[in-house]
């Protein structure tokens, strides 16, 4: 709706990710999994492809919508704030806080339901955002790929926008978003999405990617058994609840 009304890609990805963070079905915001201490620690990042501004927060416990705090950081000098510093910044911007840390939705529960969104607006600007409760049972203080530009997300006008989910350490070690962006410079959207397969196979890891190229063409790929995605374009009926099978590297 934001894009159909002529709004910005940046607003569209922020609002879409906020909605997904509010849905306990996903491992982000209210649906976040527990770490080894039984606590929720969340990471989120957002990028404006027009300006290359990045905002990200990591290891936050008291925010319902980490992506909102990341969005508020976009025009600030720091790229990434963590823990209490990120929460204090969010508070200073009037972003709602949970008094107690968020409760894990399914203690000891699921992995790999991180949320993300990429968008291109009518002006041709692109944006990307990713938000996660991380991997269940990891050490307290662990930060994954989701708040790291070039790893869990990236956006640059004239190239495209990318958001990833999967094994955060493998995604960070291979700079997976950066690899997909590089592929997007020369390959079609669907082929560029396949840039995740070799590095993930090499590290015996799983990942899934959603992307848009500079023209707004969609690419989706994953080597995980399942990967849910949805998309809509100008004049299209929304394609939703899609479990993407094409391009599956397995
Ligand atoms: N990539 C996220 C992380 O490692 C987890 C996920 O995508 O489910 O924190």
mmCIF file of N, CA, C and O in Angstrom, residues 114-212:
data_model
loop_
_atom_site.group_PDB
_atom_site.id
_atom_site.type_symbol
_atom_site.label_atom_id
_atom_site.label_comp_id
_atom_site.label_asym_id
_atom_site.label_seq_id
_atom_site.Cartn_x
_atom_site.Cartn_y
_atom_site.Cartn_z
ATOM 1 N N UNK A 114 13.650 -15.965 10.443
ATOM 2 C CA UNK A 114 14.004 -14.552 10.350
ATOM 3 C C UNK A 114 13.111 -13.881 9.312
ATOM 4 O O UNK A 114 12.638 -14.538 8.386
ATOM 5 N N UNK A 115 12.883 -12.577 9.466
ATOM 6 C CA UNK A 115 12.052 -11.879 8.484
ATOM 7 C C UNK A 115 12.887 -10.827 7.750
ATOM 8 O O UNK A 115 13.860 -10.299 8.283
ATOM 9 N N UNK A 116 12.458 -10.548 6.517
ATOM 10 C CA UNK A 116 13.161 -9.534 5.733
ATOM 11 C C UNK A 116 12.269 -9.017 4.635
ATOM 12 O O UNK A 116 11.240 -9.626 4.306
ATOM 13 N N UNK A 117 12.641 -7.879 4.097
ATOM 14 C CA UNK A 117 11.868 -7.293 3.010
ATOM 15 C C UNK A 117 12.796 -6.465 2.124
ATOM 16 O O UNK A 117 13.721 -5.803 2.618
ATOM 17 N N UNK A 118 12.548 -6.515 0.823
ATOM 18 C CA UNK A 118 13.230 -5.630 -0.128
ATOM 19 C C UNK A 118 12.155 -4.910 -0.927
ATOM 20 O O UNK A 118 11.080 -5.464 -1.163
ATOM 21 N N UNK A 119 12.432 -3.680 -1.322
ATOM 22 C CA UNK A 119 11.429 -2.926 -2.080
ATOM 23 C C UNK A 119 12.098 -1.945 -3.023
ATOM 24 O O UNK A 119 13.237 -1.509 -2.799
ATOM 25 N N UNK A 120 11.359 -1.636 -4.103
ATOM 26 C CA UNK A 120 11.783 -0.597 -5.054
ATOM 27 C C UNK A 120 10.589 0.305 -5.250
ATOM 28 O O UNK A 120 9.468 -0.172 -5.468
ATOM 29 N N UNK A 121 10.803 1.614 -5.145
ATOM 30 C CA UNK A 121 9.666 2.529 -5.248
ATOM 31 C C UNK A 121 9.574 3.147 -6.645
ATOM 32 O O UNK A 121 10.380 2.839 -7.541
ATOM 33 N N UNK A 122 8.577 3.999 -6.827
ATOM 34 C CA UNK A 122 8.338 4.548 -8.167
ATOM 35 C C UNK A 122 9.485 5.412 -8.664
ATOM 36 O O UNK A 122 9.648 5.598 -9.866
ATOM 37 N N UNK A 123 10.256 5.956 -7.722
ATOM 38 C CA UNK A 123 11.409 6.772 -8.133
ATOM 39 C C UNK A 123 12.610 5.901 -8.492
ATOM 40 O O UNK A 123 13.658 6.422 -8.872
ATOM 41 N N UNK A 124 12.474 4.584 -8.286
ATOM 42 C CA UNK A 124 13.575 3.674 -8.605
ATOM 43 C C UNK A 124 14.524 3.460 -7.440
ATOM 44 O O UNK A 124 15.550 2.799 -7.593
ATOM 45 N N UNK A 125 14.182 4.021 -6.262
ATOM 46 C CA UNK A 125 15.033 3.792 -5.093
ATOM 47 C C UNK A 125 14.736 2.421 -4.505
ATOM 48 O O UNK A 125 13.574 1.987 -4.489
ATOM 49 N N UNK A 126 15.788 1.772 -4.009
ATOM 50 C CA UNK A 126 15.609 0.457 -3.394
ATOM 51 C C UNK A 126 15.986 0.513 -1.915
ATOM 52 O O UNK A 126 16.736 1.406 -1.484
ATOM 53 N N UNK A 127 15.475 -0.448 -1.149
ATOM 54 C CA UNK A 127 15.790 -0.543 0.279
ATOM 55 C C UNK A 127 15.665 -1.995 0.705
ATOM 56 O O UNK A 127 14.969 -2.785 0.054
ATOM 57 N N UNK A 128 16.365 -2.320 1.795
ATOM 58 C CA UNK A 128 16.316 -3.685 2.331
ATOM 59 C C UNK A 128 16.292 -3.626 3.851
ATOM 60 O O UNK A 128 16.884 -2.717 4.451
ATOM 61 N N UNK A 129 15.622 -4.585 4.479
ATOM 62 C CA UNK A 129 15.636 -4.696 5.944
ATOM 63 C C UNK A 129 15.546 -6.162 6.339
ATOM 64 O O UNK A 129 14.888 -6.955 5.660
ATOM 65 N N UNK A 130 16.219 -6.502 7.442
ATOM 66 C CA UNK A 130 16.206 -7.867 7.977
ATOM 67 C C UNK A 130 16.089 -7.776 9.493
ATOM 68 O O UNK A 130 16.692 -6.879 10.107
ATOM 69 N N UNK A 131 15.320 -8.674 10.101
ATOM 70 C CA UNK A 131 15.163 -8.661 11.559
ATOM 71 C C UNK A 131 15.069 -10.092 12.053
ATOM 72 O O UNK A 131 14.432 -10.937 11.419
ATOM 73 N N UNK A 132 15.684 -10.362 13.221
ATOM 74 C CA UNK A 132 15.724 -11.748 13.708
ATOM 75 C C UNK A 132 15.817 -11.836 15.222
ATOM 76 O O UNK A 132 16.340 -10.922 15.869
ATOM 77 N N UNK A 133 15.340 -12.949 15.743
ATOM 78 C CA UNK A 133 15.602 -13.302 17.137
ATOM 79 C C UNK A 133 16.844 -14.177 17.235
ATOM 80 O O UNK A 133 17.159 -14.689 18.312
ATOM 81 N N UNK A 134 17.538 -14.361 16.126
ATOM 82 C CA UNK A 134 18.788 -15.126 16.118
ATOM 83 C C UNK A 134 18.542 -16.621 16.075
ATOM 84 O O UNK A 134 17.452 -17.083 15.739
ATOM 85 N N UNK A 135 19.560 -17.381 16.387
ATOM 86 C CA UNK A 135 19.445 -18.840 16.390
ATOM 87 C C UNK A 135 19.204 -19.310 17.821
ATOM 88 O O UNK A 135 19.876 -18.849 18.754
ATOM 89 N N UNK A 136 18.243 -20.208 17.985
ATOM 90 C CA UNK A 136 17.870 -20.680 19.316
ATOM 91 C C UNK A 136 19.068 -21.318 20.014
ATOM 92 O O UNK A 136 19.843 -22.052 19.405
ATOM 93 N N UNK A 137 19.216 -21.019 21.314
ATOM 94 C CA UNK A 137 20.215 -21.693 22.139
ATOM 95 C C UNK A 137 21.633 -21.190 22.006
ATOM 96 O O UNK A 137 22.551 -21.771 22.577
ATOM 97 N N UNK A 138 21.845 -20.085 21.287
ATOM 98 C CA UNK A 138 23.227 -19.588 21.120
ATOM 99 C C UNK A 138 23.664 -18.836 22.384
ATOM 100 O O UNK A 138 22.843 -18.441 23.216
ATOM 101 N N UNK A 139 24.964 -18.603 22.495
ATOM 102 C CA UNK A 139 25.525 -17.906 23.654
ATOM 103 C C UNK A 139 24.925 -16.512 23.789
ATOM 104 O O UNK A 139 24.717 -15.826 22.776
ATOM 105 N N UNK A 140 24.701 -16.086 25.029
ATOM 106 C CA UNK A 140 24.247 -14.714 25.261
ATOM 107 C C UNK A 140 25.273 -13.753 24.670
ATOM 108 O O UNK A 140 26.481 -13.968 24.794
ATOM 109 N N UNK A 141 24.783 -12.720 24.019
ATOM 110 C CA UNK A 141 25.676 -11.738 23.415
ATOM 111 C C UNK A 141 26.042 -12.051 21.980
ATOM 112 O O UNK A 141 26.684 -11.243 21.303
ATOM 113 N N UNK A 142 25.628 -13.212 21.493
ATOM 114 C CA UNK A 142 25.920 -13.577 20.098
ATOM 115 C C UNK A 142 25.166 -12.647 19.130
ATOM 116 O O UNK A 142 23.999 -12.356 19.308
ATOM 117 N N UNK A 143 25.877 -12.155 18.125
ATOM 118 C CA UNK A 143 25.254 -11.336 17.080
ATOM 119 C C UNK A 143 25.419 -12.070 15.755
ATOM 120 O O UNK A 143 26.520 -12.529 15.431
ATOM 121 N N UNK A 144 24.334 -12.197 15.015
ATOM 122 C CA UNK A 144 24.382 -12.903 13.732
ATOM 123 C C UNK A 144 24.624 -11.965 12.566
ATOM 124 O O UNK A 144 25.195 -10.881 12.704
ATOM 125 N N UNK A 145 24.165 -12.388 11.415
ATOM 126 C CA UNK A 145 24.385 -11.633 10.181
ATOM 127 C C UNK A 145 23.373 -10.508 9.974
ATOM 128 O O UNK A 145 23.634 -9.561 9.215
ATOM 129 N N UNK A 146 22.206 -10.625 10.630
ATOM 130 C CA UNK A 146 21.081 -9.744 10.291
ATOM 131 C C UNK A 146 21.377 -8.239 10.439
ATOM 132 O O UNK A 146 20.865 -7.448 9.643
ATOM 133 N N UNK A 147 22.210 -7.812 11.440
ATOM 134 C CA UNK A 147 22.474 -6.377 11.531
ATOM 135 C C UNK A 147 23.749 -5.943 10.810
ATOM 136 O O UNK A 147 24.171 -4.790 10.965
ATOM 137 N N UNK A 148 24.345 -6.852 10.047
ATOM 138 C CA UNK A 148 25.630 -6.531 9.397
ATOM 139 C C UNK A 148 25.426 -6.292 7.907
ATOM 140 O O UNK A 148 25.111 -7.225 7.153
ATOM 141 N N UNK A 149 25.625 -5.034 7.441
ATOM 142 C CA UNK A 149 25.467 -4.766 6.008
ATOM 143 C C UNK A 149 26.490 -5.560 5.209
ATOM 144 O O UNK A 149 27.635 -5.721 5.629
ATOM 145 N N UNK A 150 26.025 -6.085 4.067
ATOM 146 C CA UNK A 150 26.916 -6.915 3.258
ATOM 147 C C UNK A 150 26.841 -8.379 3.663
ATOM 148 O O UNK A 150 27.336 -9.240 2.958
ATOM 149 N N UNK A 151 26.228 -8.639 4.814
ATOM 150 C CA UNK A 151 26.047 -10.022 5.278
ATOM 151 C C UNK A 151 24.571 -10.373 5.173
ATOM 152 O O UNK A 151 24.159 -11.058 4.248
ATOM 153 N N UNK A 152 23.729 -9.870 6.107
ATOM 154 C CA UNK A 152 22.313 -10.213 6.100
ATOM 155 C C UNK A 152 21.432 -9.306 5.261
ATOM 156 O O UNK A 152 20.240 -9.593 5.091
ATOM 157 N N UNK A 153 21.975 -8.235 4.733
ATOM 158 C CA UNK A 153 21.169 -7.317 3.906
ATOM 159 C C UNK A 153 22.098 -6.349 3.172
ATOM 160 O O UNK A 153 23.249 -6.138 3.589
ATOM 161 N N UNK A 154 21.579 -5.766 2.104
ATOM 162 C CA UNK A 154 22.270 -4.666 1.417
ATOM 163 C C UNK A 154 21.320 -4.056 0.402
ATOM 164 O O UNK A 154 20.416 -4.731 -0.088
ATOM 165 N N UNK A 155 21.512 -2.778 0.102
ATOM 166 C CA UNK A 155 20.698 -2.115 -0.929
ATOM 167 C C UNK A 155 21.507 -0.993 -1.548
ATOM 168 O O UNK A 155 22.174 -0.234 -0.836
ATOM 169 N N UNK A 156 21.464 -0.906 -2.859
ATOM 170 C CA UNK A 156 22.159 0.184 -3.555
ATOM 171 C C UNK A 156 21.417 0.475 -4.846
ATOM 172 O O UNK A 156 21.252 -0.421 -5.685
ATOM 173 N N UNK A 157 20.971 1.723 -4.987
ATOM 174 C CA UNK A 157 20.280 2.100 -6.222
ATOM 175 C C UNK A 157 21.172 1.781 -7.421
ATOM 176 O O UNK A 157 22.393 1.956 -7.367
ATOM 177 N N UNK A 158 20.548 1.348 -8.508
ATOM 178 C CA UNK A 158 21.316 1.019 -9.711
ATOM 179 C C UNK A 158 21.821 -0.404 -9.704
ATOM 180 O O UNK A 158 22.299 -0.901 -10.727
ATOM 181 N N UNK A 159 21.753 -1.089 -8.539
ATOM 182 C CA UNK A 159 22.166 -2.503 -8.481
ATOM 183 C C UNK A 159 20.991 -3.355 -7.993
ATOM 184 O O UNK A 159 20.522 -4.247 -8.698
ATOM 185 N N UNK A 160 20.508 -3.077 -6.776
ATOM 186 C CA UNK A 160 19.381 -3.845 -6.261
ATOM 187 C C UNK A 160 19.367 -3.869 -4.745
ATOM 188 O O UNK A 160 20.068 -3.089 -4.080
ATOM 189 N N UNK A 161 18.568 -4.762 -4.192
ATOM 190 C CA UNK A 161 18.410 -4.880 -2.737
ATOM 191 C C UNK A 161 18.255 -6.354 -2.382
ATOM 192 O O UNK A 161 17.618 -7.116 -3.110
ATOM 193 N N UNK A 162 18.838 -6.725 -1.236
ATOM 194 C CA UNK A 162 18.952 -8.129 -0.840
ATOM 195 C C UNK A 162 18.662 -8.284 0.646
ATOM 196 O O UNK A 162 19.112 -7.465 1.448
ATOM 197 N N UNK A 163 17.951 -9.341 1.023
ATOM 198 C CA UNK A 163 17.777 -9.695 2.426
ATOM 199 C C UNK A 163 17.940 -11.203 2.560
ATOM 200 O O UNK A 163 17.467 -11.963 1.708
ATOM 201 N N UNK A 164 18.621 -11.632 3.627
ATOM 202 C CA UNK A 164 18.941 -13.050 3.787
ATOM 203 C C UNK A 164 18.500 -13.599 5.129
ATOM 204 O O UNK A 164 18.415 -12.875 6.128
ATOM 205 N N UNK A 165 18.263 -14.882 5.127
ATOM 206 C CA UNK A 165 18.014 -15.637 6.357
ATOM 207 C C UNK A 165 18.860 -16.893 6.288
ATOM 208 O O UNK A 165 19.253 -17.322 5.202
ATOM 209 N N UNK A 166 19.139 -17.474 7.456
ATOM 210 C CA UNK A 166 19.888 -18.723 7.443
ATOM 211 C C UNK A 166 20.907 -18.767 8.560
ATOM 212 O O UNK A 166 20.771 -18.060 9.569
ATOM 213 N N UNK A 167 21.933 -19.592 8.390
ATOM 214 C CA UNK A 167 22.966 -19.761 9.417
ATOM 215 C C UNK A 167 23.841 -18.512 9.443
ATOM 216 O O UNK A 167 24.685 -18.301 8.558
ATOM 217 N N UNK A 168 23.634 -17.699 10.487
ATOM 218 C CA UNK A 168 24.227 -16.362 10.522
ATOM 219 C C UNK A 168 25.737 -16.346 10.457
ATOM 220 O O UNK A 168 26.330 -15.465 9.826
ATOM 221 N N UNK A 169 26.365 -17.323 11.112
ATOM 222 C CA UNK A 169 27.831 -17.327 11.104
ATOM 223 C C UNK A 169 28.342 -17.584 9.681
ATOM 224 O O UNK A 169 29.275 -16.929 9.213
ATOM 225 N N UNK A 170 27.716 -18.528 8.990
ATOM 226 C CA UNK A 170 28.142 -18.835 7.611
ATOM 227 C C UNK A 170 27.864 -17.644 6.691
ATOM 228 O O UNK A 170 28.671 -17.319 5.812
ATOM 229 N N UNK A 171 26.736 -16.987 6.897
ATOM 230 C CA UNK A 171 26.391 -15.823 6.060
ATOM 231 C C UNK A 171 27.393 -14.691 6.300
ATOM 232 O O UNK A 171 27.860 -14.045 5.356
ATOM 233 N N UNK A 172 27.770 -14.486 7.567
ATOM 234 C CA UNK A 172 28.729 -13.421 7.881
ATOM 235 C C UNK A 172 30.122 -13.774 7.357
ATOM 236 O O UNK A 172 30.824 -12.928 6.797
ATOM 237 N N UNK A 173 30.511 -15.026 7.518
ATOM 238 C CA UNK A 173 31.864 -15.430 7.091
ATOM 239 C C UNK A 173 32.035 -15.316 5.588
ATOM 240 O O UNK A 173 33.160 -15.159 5.094
ATOM 241 N N UNK A 174 30.947 -15.425 4.844
ATOM 242 C CA UNK A 174 31.058 -15.373 3.378
ATOM 243 C C UNK A 174 30.559 -14.054 2.799
ATOM 244 O O UNK A 174 30.481 -13.920 1.575
ATOM 245 N N UNK A 175 30.221 -13.085 3.646
ATOM 246 C CA UNK A 175 29.696 -11.788 3.166
ATOM 247 C C UNK A 175 28.626 -12.033 2.098
ATOM 248 O O UNK A 175 28.712 -11.528 0.974
ATOM 249 N N UNK A 176 27.622 -12.809 2.472
ATOM 250 C CA UNK A 176 26.715 -13.349 1.453
ATOM 251 C C UNK A 176 25.922 -12.267 0.716
ATOM 252 O O UNK A 176 25.746 -12.348 -0.502
ATOM 253 N N UNK A 177 25.465 -11.246 1.428
ATOM 254 C CA UNK A 177 24.717 -10.183 0.727
ATOM 255 C C UNK A 177 25.623 -9.477 -0.278
ATOM 256 O O UNK A 177 25.198 -9.128 -1.381
ATOM 257 N N UNK A 178 26.891 -9.270 0.093
ATOM 258 C CA UNK A 178 27.834 -8.611 -0.813
ATOM 259 C C UNK A 178 28.051 -9.461 -2.063
ATOM 260 O O UNK A 178 28.143 -8.941 -3.182
ATOM 261 N N UNK A 179 28.127 -10.786 -1.875
ATOM 262 C CA UNK A 179 28.305 -11.672 -3.051
ATOM 263 C C UNK A 179 27.097 -11.598 -3.980
ATOM 264 O O UNK A 179 27.242 -11.598 -5.204
ATOM 265 N N UNK A 180 25.906 -11.558 -3.376
ATOM 266 C CA UNK A 180 24.697 -11.492 -4.214
ATOM 267 C C UNK A 180 24.653 -10.144 -4.931
ATOM 268 O O UNK A 180 24.312 -10.077 -6.121
ATOM 269 N N UNK A 181 25.029 -9.070 -4.254
ATOM 270 C CA UNK A 181 25.054 -7.754 -4.905
ATOM 271 C C UNK A 181 26.035 -7.758 -6.065
ATOM 272 O O UNK A 181 25.749 -7.215 -7.139
ATOM 273 N N UNK A 182 27.180 -8.376 -5.873
ATOM 274 C CA UNK A 182 28.167 -8.428 -6.959
ATOM 275 C C UNK A 182 27.594 -9.196 -8.142
ATOM 276 O O UNK A 182 27.733 -8.792 -9.294
ATOM 277 N N UNK A 183 26.912 -10.304 -7.848
ATOM 278 C CA UNK A 183 26.298 -11.095 -8.927
ATOM 279 C C UNK A 183 25.229 -10.278 -9.648
ATOM 280 O O UNK A 183 25.058 -10.380 -10.863
ATOM 281 N N UNK A 184 24.516 -9.442 -8.888
ATOM 282 C CA UNK A 184 23.436 -8.636 -9.473
ATOM 283 C C UNK A 184 23.949 -7.606 -10.471
ATOM 284 O O UNK A 184 23.192 -7.112 -11.301
ATOM 285 N N UNK A 185 25.230 -7.262 -10.355
ATOM 286 C CA UNK A 185 25.779 -6.255 -11.275
ATOM 287 C C UNK A 185 25.821 -6.792 -12.708
ATOM 288 O O UNK A 185 25.780 -6.026 -13.654
ATOM 289 N N UNK A 186 25.894 -8.124 -12.845
ATOM 290 C CA UNK A 186 26.008 -8.675 -14.195
ATOM 291 C C UNK A 186 24.948 -9.712 -14.545
ATOM 292 O O UNK A 186 24.685 -9.938 -15.725
ATOM 293 N N UNK A 187 24.352 -10.343 -13.540
ATOM 294 C CA UNK A 187 23.429 -11.456 -13.828
ATOM 295 C C UNK A 187 21.984 -11.017 -13.665
ATOM 296 O O UNK A 187 21.690 -10.027 -12.996
ATOM 297 N N UNK A 188 21.076 -11.788 -14.262
ATOM 298 C CA UNK A 188 19.646 -11.560 -14.055
ATOM 299 C C UNK A 188 19.297 -11.873 -12.600
ATOM 300 O O UNK A 188 20.013 -12.623 -11.932
ATOM 301 N N UNK A 189 18.184 -11.295 -12.130
ATOM 302 C CA UNK A 189 17.807 -11.430 -10.718
ATOM 303 C C UNK A 189 17.761 -12.893 -10.285
ATOM 304 O O UNK A 189 18.303 -13.261 -9.236
ATOM 305 N N UNK A 190 17.130 -13.739 -11.094
ATOM 306 C CA UNK A 190 16.957 -15.133 -10.675
ATOM 307 C C UNK A 190 18.304 -15.839 -10.585
ATOM 308 O O UNK A 190 18.544 -16.644 -9.682
ATOM 309 N N UNK A 191 19.214 -15.533 -11.509
ATOM 310 C CA UNK A 191 20.535 -16.170 -11.481
ATOM 311 C C UNK A 191 21.380 -15.612 -10.335
ATOM 312 O O UNK A 191 22.102 -16.361 -9.661
ATOM 313 N N UNK A 192 21.270 -14.312 -10.074
ATOM 314 C CA UNK A 192 22.062 -13.697 -9.004
ATOM 315 C C UNK A 192 21.713 -14.317 -7.655
ATOM 316 O O UNK A 192 22.577 -14.489 -6.792
ATOM 317 N N UNK A 193 20.441 -14.675 -7.480
ATOM 318 C CA UNK A 193 20.025 -15.280 -6.211
ATOM 319 C C UNK A 193 20.807 -16.571 -5.965
ATOM 320 O O UNK A 193 21.093 -16.931 -4.821
ATOM 321 N N UNK A 194 21.183 -17.254 -7.056
ATOM 322 C CA UNK A 194 21.923 -18.511 -6.943
ATOM 323 C C UNK A 194 23.344 -18.337 -6.429
ATOM 324 O O UNK A 194 24.028 -19.328 -6.148
ATOM 325 N N UNK A 195 23.790 -17.079 -6.254
ATOM 326 C CA UNK A 195 25.135 -16.830 -5.718
ATOM 327 C C UNK A 195 25.280 -17.334 -4.288
ATOM 328 O O UNK A 195 26.392 -17.412 -3.768
ATOM 329 N N UNK A 196 24.174 -17.667 -3.649
ATOM 330 C CA UNK A 196 24.289 -18.173 -2.260
ATOM 331 C C UNK A 196 24.721 -19.644 -2.231
ATOM 332 O O UNK A 196 25.212 -20.103 -1.207
ATOM 333 N N UNK A 197 24.533 -20.374 -3.323
ATOM 334 C CA UNK A 197 24.665 -21.830 -3.226
ATOM 335 C C UNK A 197 26.096 -22.298 -2.949
ATOM 336 O O UNK A 197 26.314 -23.093 -2.045
ATOM 337 N N UNK A 198 27.070 -21.811 -3.734
ATOM 338 C CA UNK A 198 28.436 -22.323 -3.556
ATOM 339 C C UNK A 198 28.986 -22.041 -2.163
ATOM 340 O O UNK A 198 29.470 -22.966 -1.491
ATOM 341 N N UNK A 199 28.901 -20.778 -1.689
ATOM 342 C CA UNK A 199 29.445 -20.541 -0.351
ATOM 343 C C UNK A 199 28.725 -21.340 0.736
ATOM 344 O O UNK A 199 29.373 -21.828 1.672
ATOM 345 N N UNK A 200 27.416 -21.508 0.613
ATOM 346 C CA UNK A 200 26.704 -22.253 1.658
ATOM 347 C C UNK A 200 27.021 -23.738 1.588
ATOM 348 O O UNK A 200 27.148 -24.401 2.608
ATOM 349 N N UNK A 201 27.181 -24.262 0.377
ATOM 350 C CA UNK A 201 27.558 -25.669 0.247
ATOM 351 C C UNK A 201 28.945 -25.883 0.856
ATOM 352 O O UNK A 201 29.183 -26.832 1.590
ATOM 353 N N UNK A 202 29.839 -24.942 0.552
ATOM 354 C CA UNK A 202 31.208 -25.070 1.060
ATOM 355 C C UNK A 202 31.244 -25.127 2.586
ATOM 356 O O UNK A 202 32.028 -25.846 3.189
ATOM 357 N N UNK A 203 30.383 -24.350 3.238
ATOM 358 C CA UNK A 203 30.380 -24.319 4.705
ATOM 359 C C UNK A 203 29.310 -25.246 5.288
ATOM 360 O O UNK A 203 29.046 -25.190 6.482
ATOM 361 N N UNK A 204 28.698 -26.076 4.454
ATOM 362 C CA UNK A 204 27.639 -26.992 4.906
ATOM 363 C C UNK A 204 26.589 -26.236 5.709
ATOM 364 O O UNK A 204 26.166 -26.662 6.790
ATOM 365 N N UNK A 205 26.192 -25.101 5.173
ATOM 366 C CA UNK A 205 25.250 -24.238 5.885
ATOM 367 C C UNK A 205 24.017 -23.995 5.015
ATOM 368 O O UNK A 205 24.002 -24.322 3.827
ATOM 369 N N UNK A 206 23.000 -23.415 5.652
ATOM 370 C CA UNK A 206 21.756 -23.123 4.935
ATOM 371 C C UNK A 206 21.497 -21.623 4.889
ATOM 372 O O UNK A 206 21.768 -20.907 5.860
ATOM 373 N N UNK A 207 20.936 -21.189 3.762
ATOM 374 C CA UNK A 207 20.520 -19.789 3.651
ATOM 375 C C UNK A 207 19.407 -19.665 2.628
ATOM 376 O O UNK A 207 19.217 -20.545 1.775
ATOM 377 N N UNK A 208 18.694 -18.568 2.732
ATOM 378 C CA UNK A 208 17.691 -18.218 1.737
ATOM 379 C C UNK A 208 17.789 -16.725 1.471
ATOM 380 O O UNK A 208 18.137 -15.953 2.374
ATOM 381 N N UNK A 209 17.519 -16.330 0.237
ATOM 382 C CA UNK A 209 17.656 -14.919 -0.131
ATOM 383 C C UNK A 209 16.422 -14.439 -0.890
ATOM 384 O O UNK A 209 15.835 -15.196 -1.673
ATOM 385 N N UNK A 210 16.015 -13.216 -0.612
ATOM 386 C CA UNK A 210 15.058 -12.522 -1.473
ATOM 387 C C UNK A 210 15.783 -11.298 -2.027
ATOM 388 O O UNK A 210 16.573 -10.669 -1.320
ATOM 389 N N UNK A 211 15.528 -10.979 -3.287
ATOM 390 C CA UNK A 211 16.195 -9.801 -3.847
ATOM 391 C C UNK A 211 15.355 -9.157 -4.936
ATOM 392 O O UNK A 211 14.444 -9.775 -5.507
ATOM 393 N N UNK A 212 15.693 -7.915 -5.187
ATOM 394 C CA UNK A 212 15.175 -7.179 -6.336
ATOM 395 C C UNK A 212 16.368 -6.641 -7.095
ATOM 396 O O UNK A 212 17.338 -6.189 -6.481
#
